[in-house]
């Protein structure tokens, strides 16, 4: 054969080979045709494989369904569903906190959920974060401080504060929270929260009131001096 064909597309290769086959005698043409059909089949297979998406190591494409267990099904008690929740600290320390830990449940890269464990007397110092969080109280009593108030929280409640508004989360007893946020940031990511000044928690009159103690002050130190143990200035 007089032309090289290895760099040509399959269709052009077939055209070249057809022309050259016509120049052969019938016996040689038949033998070459069988050989070329085999070559053509392999070429077609190679071309098709090149068009298929490849699975690269560490492929990060998401599955269509993400599902996990975050509590144990303890069955029904009459019309009440019973759930068992593990109250142990998590394996990952939450960034920019002294004692809070947790474990991630699932994340799409945009929205995600984590279980947080906050030991008694500790918490999340005044902060903001990208996007909003829904916080489901699973166990223990705690506090949410925002807009001049320190408000008690308890199991069975869910609350949300706009991410751009300075707030702080505290634990009165060992405290478990299910946090759902978007955009989601990993527990140990420094981008999960941005610490802010305590003064950003104060109300319009420059005061903050603890609703657990019914004590008001212009700073965390003043609340503590008046006998309130719940001010989030201690969490920094």
Coordinates of C-alpha atoms in Angstrom, one line a residue:
X1 CA 0.0 0.0 0.0
X2 CA 1.3 3.4 -1.0
X3 CA -0.2 5.8 1.7
X4 CA 0.3 5.8 5.4
X5 CA -3.1 5.6 7.3
X6 CA -2.3 5.3 11.0
X7 CA -2.8 9.1 11.6
X8 CA -6.1 9.4 9.6
X9 CA -9.6 9.2 11.0
X10 CA -11.3 5.9 10.5
X11 CA -13.6 7.1 7.7
X12 CA -10.7 8.5 5.7
X13 CA -8.7 5.4 6.3
X14 CA -11.5 3.3 4.9
X15 CA -11.6 5.4 1.7
X16 CA -7.8 5.1 1.1
X17 CA -7.9 1.4 1.7
X18 CA -10.9 0.9 -0.7
X19 CA -9.0 2.6 -3.5
X20 CA -5.9 0.4 -3.0
X21 CA -7.9 -2.8 -2.8
X22 CA -9.2 -2.2 -6.3
X23 CA -5.7 -2.4 -7.6
X24 CA -5.2 -6.0 -6.4
X25 CA -6.1 -9.3 -8.0
X26 CA -9.2 -11.0 -6.7
X27 CA -7.4 -13.6 -4.4
X28 CA -5.1 -11.0 -2.9
X29 CA -8.0 -8.6 -2.5
X30 CA -10.0 -11.1 -0.5
X31 CA -7.1 -11.9 1.9
X32 CA -6.4 -8.2 2.4
X33 CA -10.1 -7.5 3.0
X34 CA -10.3 -10.0 5.9
X35 CA -7.1 -8.5 7.4
X36 CA -8.4 -4.9 7.1
X37 CA -11.8 -5.7 8.6
X38 CA -9.9 -6.8 11.8
X39 CA -7.8 -3.6 11.8
X40 CA -10.9 -1.5 11.2
X41 CA -12.8 -3.1 14.1
X42 CA -10.0 -2.3 16.5
X43 CA -9.8 1.3 15.2
X44 CA -13.5 1.8 15.7
X45 CA -13.3 0.5 19.3
X46 CA -10.3 2.8 20.1
X47 CA -12.2 5.8 18.7
X48 CA -15.3 5.1 20.7
X49 CA -13.4 4.6 23.9
X50 CA -11.8 8.0 23.5
X51 CA -15.2 9.6 23.6
X52 CA -16.2 8.0 26.9
X53 CA -15.8 10.0 30.1
X54 CA -13.0 8.6 32.2
X55 CA -13.1 7.8 35.9
X56 CA -10.1 9.5 37.4
X57 CA -8.6 8.5 40.7
X58 CA -10.3 10.5 43.5
X59 CA -13.3 11.3 41.3
X60 CA -15.3 13.9 43.1
X61 CA -18.6 13.7 41.2
X62 CA -21.5 13.5 43.6
X63 CA -23.9 10.6 43.8
X64 CA -27.6 11.4 43.2
X65 CA -28.5 10.4 46.7
X66 CA -26.6 11.0 50.0
X67 CA -28.0 9.3 53.1
X68 CA -26.6 8.6 56.6
X69 CA -27.7 7.6 60.1
X70 CA -27.5 10.3 62.7
X71 CA -29.6 8.7 65.4
X72 CA -30.8 5.2 66.4
X73 CA -34.4 4.2 65.8
X74 CA -35.7 3.1 69.2
X75 CA -39.2 2.5 68.0
X76 CA -42.6 4.0 68.9
X77 CA -43.9 4.7 72.3
X78 CA -47.6 5.1 71.6
X79 CA -47.6 7.9 69.0
X80 CA -44.1 9.2 70.0
X81 CA -41.1 8.2 67.9
X82 CA -38.1 7.4 70.1
X83 CA -34.5 8.2 68.8
X84 CA -31.2 7.3 70.4
X85 CA -28.5 10.0 70.1
X86 CA -24.8 9.4 70.8
X87 CA -23.8 12.2 73.2
X88 CA -20.0 11.6 72.9
X89 CA -17.7 14.3 71.6
X90 CA -16.9 14.1 67.9
X91 CA -13.5 13.3 66.3
X92 CA -13.0 16.7 64.7
X93 CA -12.4 20.0 66.6
X94 CA -14.5 22.8 65.2
X95 CA -12.2 25.6 63.9
X96 CA -11.9 28.8 66.1
X97 CA -13.4 27.2 69.2
X98 CA -11.7 26.0 72.3
X99 CA -13.7 22.8 73.1
X100 CA -16.4 22.2 70.5
X101 CA -16.1 19.1 68.4
X102 CA -18.3 17.2 66.0
X103 CA -18.6 14.9 63.0
X104 CA -19.8 15.6 59.5
X105 CA -22.9 13.7 58.3
X106 CA -23.1 14.6 54.7
X107 CA -22.4 17.4 52.2
X108 CA -23.3 18.2 48.6
X109 CA -20.5 20.8 48.5
X110 CA -23.2 23.5 48.8
X111 CA -25.5 22.3 51.6
X112 CA -24.4 20.0 54.4
X113 CA -25.2 18.7 57.9
X114 CA -23.0 18.2 61.0
X115 CA -23.4 17.0 64.6
X116 CA -21.8 19.4 67.1
X117 CA -20.8 18.6 70.7
X118 CA -20.3 21.6 73.0
X119 CA -19.1 20.8 76.6
X120 CA -20.9 22.5 79.5
X121 CA -19.7 26.1 80.1
X122 CA -18.1 26.3 76.6
X123 CA -19.4 27.5 73.3
X124 CA -19.0 29.5 70.0
X125 CA -17.7 33.0 70.6
X126 CA -19.5 35.9 68.8
X127 CA -19.1 35.3 65.1
X128 CA -20.6 35.4 61.6
X129 CA -20.4 32.9 58.9
X130 CA -21.2 32.5 55.1
X131 CA -24.8 31.6 54.6
X132 CA -27.4 30.6 57.2
X133 CA -27.5 27.7 59.6
X134 CA -30.5 25.8 61.0
X135 CA -29.6 24.5 64.4
X136 CA -31.6 21.6 65.8
X137 CA -31.1 21.1 69.6
X138 CA -30.7 17.3 70.1
X139 CA -29.6 17.2 73.8
X140 CA -28.6 19.4 76.7
X141 CA -29.5 23.0 77.4
X142 CA -27.8 25.9 75.8
X143 CA -28.0 29.5 74.8
X144 CA -28.2 31.6 71.6
X145 CA -27.0 35.2 72.0
X146 CA -28.0 37.8 69.3
X147 CA -29.3 41.3 69.1
X148 CA -28.9 42.2 72.7
X149 CA -30.3 39.0 74.2
X150 CA -29.0 35.7 75.6
X151 CA -31.9 33.3 75.0
X152 CA -32.1 29.7 76.5
X153 CA -32.4 26.7 74.1
X154 CA -33.5 23.1 74.9
X155 CA -33.9 19.8 73.1
X156 CA -36.7 19.7 70.6
X157 CA -36.1 23.3 69.4
X158 CA -34.7 24.5 66.1
X159 CA -33.5 28.0 65.5
X160 CA -31.8 30.0 62.8
X161 CA -29.8 33.3 62.8
X162 CA -28.8 35.0 59.6
X163 CA -25.2 34.2 59.0
X164 CA -24.3 37.9 58.5
X165 CA -25.7 38.8 62.0
X166 CA -23.2 38.4 64.9
X167 CA -24.4 35.6 67.3
X168 CA -22.9 33.2 69.8
X169 CA -23.9 29.7 70.8
X170 CA -23.3 28.4 74.4
X171 CA -23.7 25.2 76.4
X172 CA -25.3 25.3 79.9
X173 CA -25.0 21.5 80.1
X174 CA -23.2 19.2 77.6
X175 CA -24.9 20.2 74.4
X176 CA -25.6 18.4 71.1
X177 CA -26.7 20.3 68.0
X178 CA -27.6 19.2 64.5
X179 CA -26.3 22.0 62.2
X180 CA -27.6 22.3 58.6
X181 CA -25.9 25.0 56.6
X182 CA -25.5 26.4 53.1
X183 CA -22.9 27.1 51.8
X184 CA -21.5 24.2 53.8
X185 CA -18.0 24.4 55.3
X186 CA -16.1 21.6 56.9
X187 CA -15.9 21.6 60.7
X188 CA -12.2 22.3 60.8
X189 CA -12.3 24.9 58.0
X190 CA -11.2 28.4 59.1
X191 CA -13.9 29.7 56.7
X192 CA -16.7 28.1 58.8
X193 CA -16.9 31.2 61.0
X194 CA -15.4 34.6 61.4
X195 CA -15.0 35.8 64.9
X196 CA -16.3 39.3 65.7
X197 CA -16.2 41.8 68.6
X198 CA -18.5 41.2 71.6
X199 CA -19.9 44.6 71.1
X200 CA -21.7 43.4 68.0
X201 CA -24.0 41.3 70.2
X202 CA -25.3 44.4 72.0
X203 CA -28.8 45.8 71.4
X204 CA -29.6 49.2 70.1
X205 CA -29.1 50.8 73.6
X206 CA -25.7 49.2 74.0
X207 CA -27.0 46.5 76.5
X208 CA -27.3 42.8 76.5
X209 CA -29.9 40.9 78.7
X210 CA -29.6 37.3 79.8
X211 CA -33.1 35.8 79.7
X212 CA -32.0 32.9 82.0
X213 CA -30.9 35.2 84.8
X214 CA -32.9 38.3 84.1
X215 CA -29.6 40.3 84.3
X216 CA -28.6 43.2 82.0
X217 CA -25.2 44.7 81.3
X218 CA -23.2 46.7 78.8
X219 CA -20.5 44.0 78.5
X220 CA -19.8 40.3 79.3
X221 CA -17.6 41.3 82.2
X222 CA -20.5 43.4 83.7
X223 CA -22.9 40.4 83.4
X224 CA -20.4 38.2 85.1
X225 CA -19.9 40.7 87.9
X226 CA -23.6 40.7 88.5
X227 CA -23.7 36.9 88.8
X228 CA -24.6 35.8 85.2
X229 CA -22.6 32.7 84.1
X230 CA -23.9 32.7 80.5
X231 CA -22.2 35.5 78.7
X232 CA -20.4 34.3 75.6
X233 CA -17.4 36.5 76.1
X234 CA -15.9 33.5 78.0
X235 CA -15.9 31.4 74.8
X236 CA -13.2 33.4 73.0

